[in-house]
Short mmCIF file of N, CA and C and ligand atoms in Angstrom, two decimals:
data_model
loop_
_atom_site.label_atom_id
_atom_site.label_comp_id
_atom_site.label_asym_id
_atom_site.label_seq_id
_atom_site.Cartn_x
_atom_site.Cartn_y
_atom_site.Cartn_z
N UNK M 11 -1.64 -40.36 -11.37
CA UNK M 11 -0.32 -39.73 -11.27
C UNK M 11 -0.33 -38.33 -11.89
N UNK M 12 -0.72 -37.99 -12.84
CA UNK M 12 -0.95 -36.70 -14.06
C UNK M 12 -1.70 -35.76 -13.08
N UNK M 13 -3.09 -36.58 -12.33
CA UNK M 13 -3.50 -35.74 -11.50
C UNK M 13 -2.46 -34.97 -9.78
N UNK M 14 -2.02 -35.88 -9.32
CA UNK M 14 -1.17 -35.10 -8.36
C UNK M 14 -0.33 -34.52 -8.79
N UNK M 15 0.29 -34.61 -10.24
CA UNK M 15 1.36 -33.67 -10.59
C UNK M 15 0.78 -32.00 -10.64
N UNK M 16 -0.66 -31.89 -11.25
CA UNK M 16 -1.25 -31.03 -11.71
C UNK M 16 -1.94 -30.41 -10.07
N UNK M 17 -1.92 -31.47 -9.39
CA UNK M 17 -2.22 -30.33 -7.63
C UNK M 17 -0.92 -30.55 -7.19
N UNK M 18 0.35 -30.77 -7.85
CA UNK M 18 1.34 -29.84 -6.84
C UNK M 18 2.07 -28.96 -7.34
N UNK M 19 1.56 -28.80 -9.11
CA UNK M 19 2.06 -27.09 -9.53
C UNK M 19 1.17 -26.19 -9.20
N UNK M 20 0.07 -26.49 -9.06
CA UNK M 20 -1.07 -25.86 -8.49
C UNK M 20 -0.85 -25.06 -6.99
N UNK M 21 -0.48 -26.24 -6.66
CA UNK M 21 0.06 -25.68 -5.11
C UNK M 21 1.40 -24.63 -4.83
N UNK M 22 1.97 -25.04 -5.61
CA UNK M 22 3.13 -24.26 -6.05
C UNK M 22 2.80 -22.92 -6.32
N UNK M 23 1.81 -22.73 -7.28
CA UNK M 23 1.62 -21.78 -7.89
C UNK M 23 1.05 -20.45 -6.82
N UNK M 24 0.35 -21.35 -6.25
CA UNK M 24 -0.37 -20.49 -4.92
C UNK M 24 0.36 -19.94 -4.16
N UNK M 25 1.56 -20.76 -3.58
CA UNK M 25 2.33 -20.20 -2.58
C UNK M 25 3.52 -18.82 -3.16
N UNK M 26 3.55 -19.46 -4.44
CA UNK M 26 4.29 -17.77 -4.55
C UNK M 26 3.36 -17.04 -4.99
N UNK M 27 2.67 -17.10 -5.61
CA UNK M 27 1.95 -15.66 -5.70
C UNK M 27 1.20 -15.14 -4.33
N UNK M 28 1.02 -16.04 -3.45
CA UNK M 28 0.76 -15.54 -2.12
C UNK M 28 2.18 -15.04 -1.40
N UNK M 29 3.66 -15.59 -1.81
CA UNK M 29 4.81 -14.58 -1.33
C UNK M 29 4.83 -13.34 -1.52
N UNK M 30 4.62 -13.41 -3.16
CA UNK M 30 4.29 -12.29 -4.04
C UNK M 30 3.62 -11.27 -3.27
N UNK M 31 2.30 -11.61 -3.06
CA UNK M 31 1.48 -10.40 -2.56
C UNK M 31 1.84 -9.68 -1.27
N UNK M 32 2.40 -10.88 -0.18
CA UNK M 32 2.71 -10.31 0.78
C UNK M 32 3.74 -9.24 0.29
N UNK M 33 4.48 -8.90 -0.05
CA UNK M 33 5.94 -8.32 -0.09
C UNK M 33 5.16 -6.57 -0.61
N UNK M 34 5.36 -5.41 0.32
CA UNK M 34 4.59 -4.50 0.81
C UNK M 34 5.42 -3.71 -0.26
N UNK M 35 6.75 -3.96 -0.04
CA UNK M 35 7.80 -2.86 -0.43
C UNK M 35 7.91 -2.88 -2.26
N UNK M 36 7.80 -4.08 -2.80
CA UNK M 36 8.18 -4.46 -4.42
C UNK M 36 6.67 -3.90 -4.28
N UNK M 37 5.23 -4.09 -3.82
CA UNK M 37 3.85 -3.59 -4.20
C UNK M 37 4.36 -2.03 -4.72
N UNK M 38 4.42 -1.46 -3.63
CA UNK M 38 4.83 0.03 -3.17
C UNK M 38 5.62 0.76 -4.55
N UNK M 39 6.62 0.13 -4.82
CA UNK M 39 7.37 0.15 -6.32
C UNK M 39 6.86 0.14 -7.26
N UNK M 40 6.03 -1.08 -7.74
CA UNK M 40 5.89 -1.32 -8.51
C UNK M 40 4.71 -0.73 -9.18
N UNK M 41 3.66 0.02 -7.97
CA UNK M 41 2.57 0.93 -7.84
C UNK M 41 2.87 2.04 -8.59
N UNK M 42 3.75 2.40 -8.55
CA UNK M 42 4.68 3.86 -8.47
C UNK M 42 4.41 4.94 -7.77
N UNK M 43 4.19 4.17 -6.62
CA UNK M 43 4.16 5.30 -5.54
C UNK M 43 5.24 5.64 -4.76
N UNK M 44 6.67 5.43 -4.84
CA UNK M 44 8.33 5.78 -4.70
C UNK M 44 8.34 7.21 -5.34
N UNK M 45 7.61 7.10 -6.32
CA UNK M 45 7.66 8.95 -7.36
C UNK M 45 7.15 9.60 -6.34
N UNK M 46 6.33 9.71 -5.14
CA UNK M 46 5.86 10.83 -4.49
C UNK M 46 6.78 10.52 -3.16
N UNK M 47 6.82 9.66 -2.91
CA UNK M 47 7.03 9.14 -1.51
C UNK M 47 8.24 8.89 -0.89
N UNK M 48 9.32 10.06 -0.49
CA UNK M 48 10.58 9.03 0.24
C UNK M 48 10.56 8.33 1.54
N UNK M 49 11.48 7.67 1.66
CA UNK M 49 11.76 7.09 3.08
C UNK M 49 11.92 8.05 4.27
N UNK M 50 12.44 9.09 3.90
CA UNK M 50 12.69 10.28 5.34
C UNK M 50 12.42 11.81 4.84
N UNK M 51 12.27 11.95 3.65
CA UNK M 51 11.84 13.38 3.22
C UNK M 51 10.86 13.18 2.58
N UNK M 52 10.35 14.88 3.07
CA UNK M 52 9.14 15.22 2.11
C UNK M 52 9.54 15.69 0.99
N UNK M 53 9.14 15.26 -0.39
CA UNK M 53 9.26 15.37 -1.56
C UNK M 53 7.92 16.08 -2.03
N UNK M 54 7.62 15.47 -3.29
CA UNK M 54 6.22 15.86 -3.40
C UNK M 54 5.10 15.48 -2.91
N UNK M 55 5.38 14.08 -2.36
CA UNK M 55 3.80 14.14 -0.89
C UNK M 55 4.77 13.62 0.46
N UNK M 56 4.41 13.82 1.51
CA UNK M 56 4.96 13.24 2.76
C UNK M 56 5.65 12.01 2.50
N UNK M 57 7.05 12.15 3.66
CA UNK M 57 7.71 10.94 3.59
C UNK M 57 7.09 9.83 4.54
N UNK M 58 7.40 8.18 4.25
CA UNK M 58 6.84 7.22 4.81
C UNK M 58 7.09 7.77 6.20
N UNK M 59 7.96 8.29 7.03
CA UNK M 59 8.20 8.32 8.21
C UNK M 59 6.88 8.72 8.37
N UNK M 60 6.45 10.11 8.26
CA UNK M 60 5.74 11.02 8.30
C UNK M 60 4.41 10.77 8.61
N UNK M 61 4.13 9.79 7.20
CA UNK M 61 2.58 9.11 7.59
C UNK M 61 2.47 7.96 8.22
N UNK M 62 3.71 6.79 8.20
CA UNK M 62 3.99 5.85 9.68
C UNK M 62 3.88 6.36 11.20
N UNK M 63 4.11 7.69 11.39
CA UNK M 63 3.49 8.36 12.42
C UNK M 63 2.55 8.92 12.51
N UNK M 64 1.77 9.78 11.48
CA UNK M 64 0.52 9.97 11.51
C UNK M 64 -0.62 8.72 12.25
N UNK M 65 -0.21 7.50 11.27
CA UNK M 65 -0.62 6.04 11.50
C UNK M 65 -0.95 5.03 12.14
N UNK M 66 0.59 5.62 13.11
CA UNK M 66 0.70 4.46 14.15
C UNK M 66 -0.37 3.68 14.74
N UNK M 67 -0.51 2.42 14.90
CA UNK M 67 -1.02 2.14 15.00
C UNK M 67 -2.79 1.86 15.07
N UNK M 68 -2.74 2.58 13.62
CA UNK M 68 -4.08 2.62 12.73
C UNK M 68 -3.88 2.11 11.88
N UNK M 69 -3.61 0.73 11.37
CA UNK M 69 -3.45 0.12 10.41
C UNK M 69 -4.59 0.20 9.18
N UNK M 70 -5.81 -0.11 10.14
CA UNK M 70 -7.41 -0.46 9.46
C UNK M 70 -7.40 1.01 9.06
N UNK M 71 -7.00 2.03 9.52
CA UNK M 71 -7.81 3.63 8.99
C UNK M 71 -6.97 3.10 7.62
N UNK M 72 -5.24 3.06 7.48
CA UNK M 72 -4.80 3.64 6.15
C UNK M 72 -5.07 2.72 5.43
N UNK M 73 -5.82 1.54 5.21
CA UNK M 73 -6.42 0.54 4.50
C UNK M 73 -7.25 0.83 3.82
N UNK M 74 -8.57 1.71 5.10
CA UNK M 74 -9.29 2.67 4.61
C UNK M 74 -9.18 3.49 3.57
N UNK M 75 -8.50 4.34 4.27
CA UNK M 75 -7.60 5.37 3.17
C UNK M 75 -7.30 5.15 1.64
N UNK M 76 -6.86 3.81 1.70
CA UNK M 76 -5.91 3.05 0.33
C UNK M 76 -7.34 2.70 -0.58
N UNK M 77 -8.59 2.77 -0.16
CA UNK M 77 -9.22 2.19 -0.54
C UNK M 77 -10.31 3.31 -0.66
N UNK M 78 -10.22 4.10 -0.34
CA UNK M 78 -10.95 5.58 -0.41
C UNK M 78 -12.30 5.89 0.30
N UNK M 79 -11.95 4.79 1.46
CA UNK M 79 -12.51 5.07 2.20
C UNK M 79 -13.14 6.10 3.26
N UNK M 80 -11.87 6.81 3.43
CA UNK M 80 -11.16 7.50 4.85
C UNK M 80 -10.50 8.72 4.06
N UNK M 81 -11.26 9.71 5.10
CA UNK M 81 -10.40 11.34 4.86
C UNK M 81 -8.49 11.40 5.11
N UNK M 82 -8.11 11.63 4.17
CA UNK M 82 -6.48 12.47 4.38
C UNK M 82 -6.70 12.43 6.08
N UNK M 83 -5.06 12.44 6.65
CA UNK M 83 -5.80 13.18 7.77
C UNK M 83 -3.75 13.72 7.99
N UNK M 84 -2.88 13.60 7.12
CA UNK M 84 -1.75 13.71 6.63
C UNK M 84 -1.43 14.86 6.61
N UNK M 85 -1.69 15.53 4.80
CA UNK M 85 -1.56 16.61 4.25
C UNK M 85 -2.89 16.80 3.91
N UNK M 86 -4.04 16.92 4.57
CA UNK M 86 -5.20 16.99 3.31
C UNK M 86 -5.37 18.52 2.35
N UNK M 87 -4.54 19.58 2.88
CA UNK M 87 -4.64 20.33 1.69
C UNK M 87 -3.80 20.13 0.37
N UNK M 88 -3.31 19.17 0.19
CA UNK M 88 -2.57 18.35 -0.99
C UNK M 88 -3.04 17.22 -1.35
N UNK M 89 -4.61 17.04 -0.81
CA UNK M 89 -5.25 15.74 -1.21
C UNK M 89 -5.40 15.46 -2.96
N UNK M 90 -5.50 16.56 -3.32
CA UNK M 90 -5.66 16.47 -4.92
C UNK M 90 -4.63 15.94 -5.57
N UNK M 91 -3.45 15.89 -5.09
CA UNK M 91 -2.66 15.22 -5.61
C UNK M 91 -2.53 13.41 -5.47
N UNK M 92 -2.59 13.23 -4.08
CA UNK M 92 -3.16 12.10 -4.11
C UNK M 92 -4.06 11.09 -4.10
N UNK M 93 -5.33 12.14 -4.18
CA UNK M 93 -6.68 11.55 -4.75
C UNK M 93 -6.15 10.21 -5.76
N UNK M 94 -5.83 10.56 -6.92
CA UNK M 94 -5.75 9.93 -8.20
C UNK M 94 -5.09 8.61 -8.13
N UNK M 95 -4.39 8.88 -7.80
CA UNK M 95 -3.49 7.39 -7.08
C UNK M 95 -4.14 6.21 -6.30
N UNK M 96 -5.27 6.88 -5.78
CA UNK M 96 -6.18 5.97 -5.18
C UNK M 96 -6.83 5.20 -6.16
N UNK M 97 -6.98 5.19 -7.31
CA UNK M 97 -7.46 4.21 -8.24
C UNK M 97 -6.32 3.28 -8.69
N UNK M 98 -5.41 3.52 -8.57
CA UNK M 98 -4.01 2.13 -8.18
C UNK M 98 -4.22 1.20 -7.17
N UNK M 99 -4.67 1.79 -6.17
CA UNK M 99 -5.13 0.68 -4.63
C UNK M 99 -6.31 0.47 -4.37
N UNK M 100 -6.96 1.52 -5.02
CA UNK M 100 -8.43 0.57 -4.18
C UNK M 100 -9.35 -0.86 -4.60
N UNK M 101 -8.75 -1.02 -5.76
CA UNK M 101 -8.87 -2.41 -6.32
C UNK M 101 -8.13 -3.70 -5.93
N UNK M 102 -6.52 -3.17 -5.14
CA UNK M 102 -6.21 -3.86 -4.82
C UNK M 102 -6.96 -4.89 -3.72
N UNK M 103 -6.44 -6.08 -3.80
CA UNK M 103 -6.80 -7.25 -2.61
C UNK M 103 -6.55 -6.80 -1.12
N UNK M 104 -7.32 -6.77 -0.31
CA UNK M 104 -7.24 -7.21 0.99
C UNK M 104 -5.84 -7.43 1.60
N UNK M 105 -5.53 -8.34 1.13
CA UNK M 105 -4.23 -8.98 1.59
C UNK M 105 -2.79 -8.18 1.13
N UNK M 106 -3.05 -7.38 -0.45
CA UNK M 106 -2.03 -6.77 -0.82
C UNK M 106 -2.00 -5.52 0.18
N UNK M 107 -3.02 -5.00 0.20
CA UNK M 107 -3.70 -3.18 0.82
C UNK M 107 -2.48 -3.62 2.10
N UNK M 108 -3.28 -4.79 2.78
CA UNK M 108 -2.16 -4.78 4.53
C UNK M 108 -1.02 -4.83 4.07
N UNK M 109 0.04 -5.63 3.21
CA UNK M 109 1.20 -5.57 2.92
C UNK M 109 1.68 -4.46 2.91
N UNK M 110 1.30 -3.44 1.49
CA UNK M 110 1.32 -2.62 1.76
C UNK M 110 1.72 -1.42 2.96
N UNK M 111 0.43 -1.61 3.60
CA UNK M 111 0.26 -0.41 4.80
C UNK M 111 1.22 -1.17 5.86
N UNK M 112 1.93 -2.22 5.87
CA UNK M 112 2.79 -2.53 6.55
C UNK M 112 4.11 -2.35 6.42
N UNK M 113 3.95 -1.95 5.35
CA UNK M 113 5.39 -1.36 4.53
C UNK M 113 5.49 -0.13 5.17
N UNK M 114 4.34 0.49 4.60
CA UNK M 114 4.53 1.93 4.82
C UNK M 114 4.79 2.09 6.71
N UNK M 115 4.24 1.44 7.61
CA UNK M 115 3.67 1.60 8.79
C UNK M 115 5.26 1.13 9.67
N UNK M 116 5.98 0.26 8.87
CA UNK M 116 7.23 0.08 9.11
C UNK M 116 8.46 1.16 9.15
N UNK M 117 8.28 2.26 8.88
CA UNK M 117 9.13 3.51 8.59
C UNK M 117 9.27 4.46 9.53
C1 HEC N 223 1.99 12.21 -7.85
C2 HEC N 223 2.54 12.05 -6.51
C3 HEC N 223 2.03 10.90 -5.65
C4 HEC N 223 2.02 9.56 -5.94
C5 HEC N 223 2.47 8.86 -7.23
C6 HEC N 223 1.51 8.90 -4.76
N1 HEC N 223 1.23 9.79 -3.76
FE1 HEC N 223 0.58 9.37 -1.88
N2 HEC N 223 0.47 11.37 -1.47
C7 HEC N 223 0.84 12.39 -2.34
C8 HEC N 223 0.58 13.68 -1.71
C9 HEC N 223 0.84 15.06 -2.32
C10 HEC N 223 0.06 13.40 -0.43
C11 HEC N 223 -0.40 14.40 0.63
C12 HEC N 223 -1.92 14.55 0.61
C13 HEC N 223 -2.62 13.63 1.58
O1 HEC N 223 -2.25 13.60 2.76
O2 HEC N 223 -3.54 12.92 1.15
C14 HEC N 223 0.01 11.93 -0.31
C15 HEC N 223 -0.44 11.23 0.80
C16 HEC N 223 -0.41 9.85 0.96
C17 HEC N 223 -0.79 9.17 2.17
C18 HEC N 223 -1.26 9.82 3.45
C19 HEC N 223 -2.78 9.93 3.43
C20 HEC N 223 -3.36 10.82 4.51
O3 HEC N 223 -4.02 10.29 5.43
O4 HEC N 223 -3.20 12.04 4.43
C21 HEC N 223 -0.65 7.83 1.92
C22 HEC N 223 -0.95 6.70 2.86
C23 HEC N 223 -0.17 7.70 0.56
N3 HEC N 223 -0.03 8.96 0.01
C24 HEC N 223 0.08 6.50 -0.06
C25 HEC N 223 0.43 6.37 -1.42
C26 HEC N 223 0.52 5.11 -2.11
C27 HEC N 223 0.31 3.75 -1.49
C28 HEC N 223 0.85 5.40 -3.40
C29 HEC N 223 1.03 4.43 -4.56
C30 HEC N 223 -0.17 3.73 -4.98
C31 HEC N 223 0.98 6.85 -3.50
N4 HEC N 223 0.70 7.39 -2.28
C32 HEC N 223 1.33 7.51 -4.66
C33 HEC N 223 1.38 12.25 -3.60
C34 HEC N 223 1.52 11.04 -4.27
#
């Protein structure tokens, strides 16, 4: 009995932190990448619109990208600014990176 209690907080435990990860927009926040980034203006780096169209339907490049893989292809003469930031995401998981870029790719 002790044992199925202990695989169904277990299980529990999994499924939200797998809600958790999915959710692109609280990542995005909580990253602090909102400080550069609006929803429809350019601020101090391009707005989500901006690079959701750059994007479109290049999901795998800005994954790339997130992960420092892949050249700017945005603003790259303002890459220096967001070079640095790339050590916020490129550690991230797999699974967070797409959330993420689905956030952004949503705009
Ligand atoms: C200090 C300001 C700043 C912060 C914080 C910031 N960015 Fe940026 N970002 C920029 C600037 C400036 C550019 C334009 C240069 C470029 O295109 O790489 C940019 C460009 C980008 C691009 C377009 C890349 C391309 O192909 O050109 C993506 C995607 C992006 N940022 C995602 C993020 C994410 C995700 C975060 C949070 C982890 C973040 N940024 C945090 C300033 C910032």
């Amino acid at each position: 009995m002790k044992k199925l209690m202990a695989t169904a907080v277990l299980g529990l435990a999994v499924t939200v932190s797998g809600a958790m990860a999915a959710d692109g927009g609280a990542l995005f926040k909580s990253k602090g990448c909102g400080a550069c980034h609006q929803a429809n203006v350019k601020t101090v780096g391009p707005s989500l619109k901006e690079i959701a169209q750059a994007y479109k339907g290049k999901e795998g490049e800005l994954i790339k990208f997130l992960k420092g893989e892949a050249k700017p292809i945005v603003d790259p003469a303002k890459f220096g600014i967001m070079k640095p930031q790339l050590n916020a995401t490129k550690n991230m998981s797999d699974e967070e990176l797409k959330a993420m870029a689905e956030f952004m790719l949503n705009h």
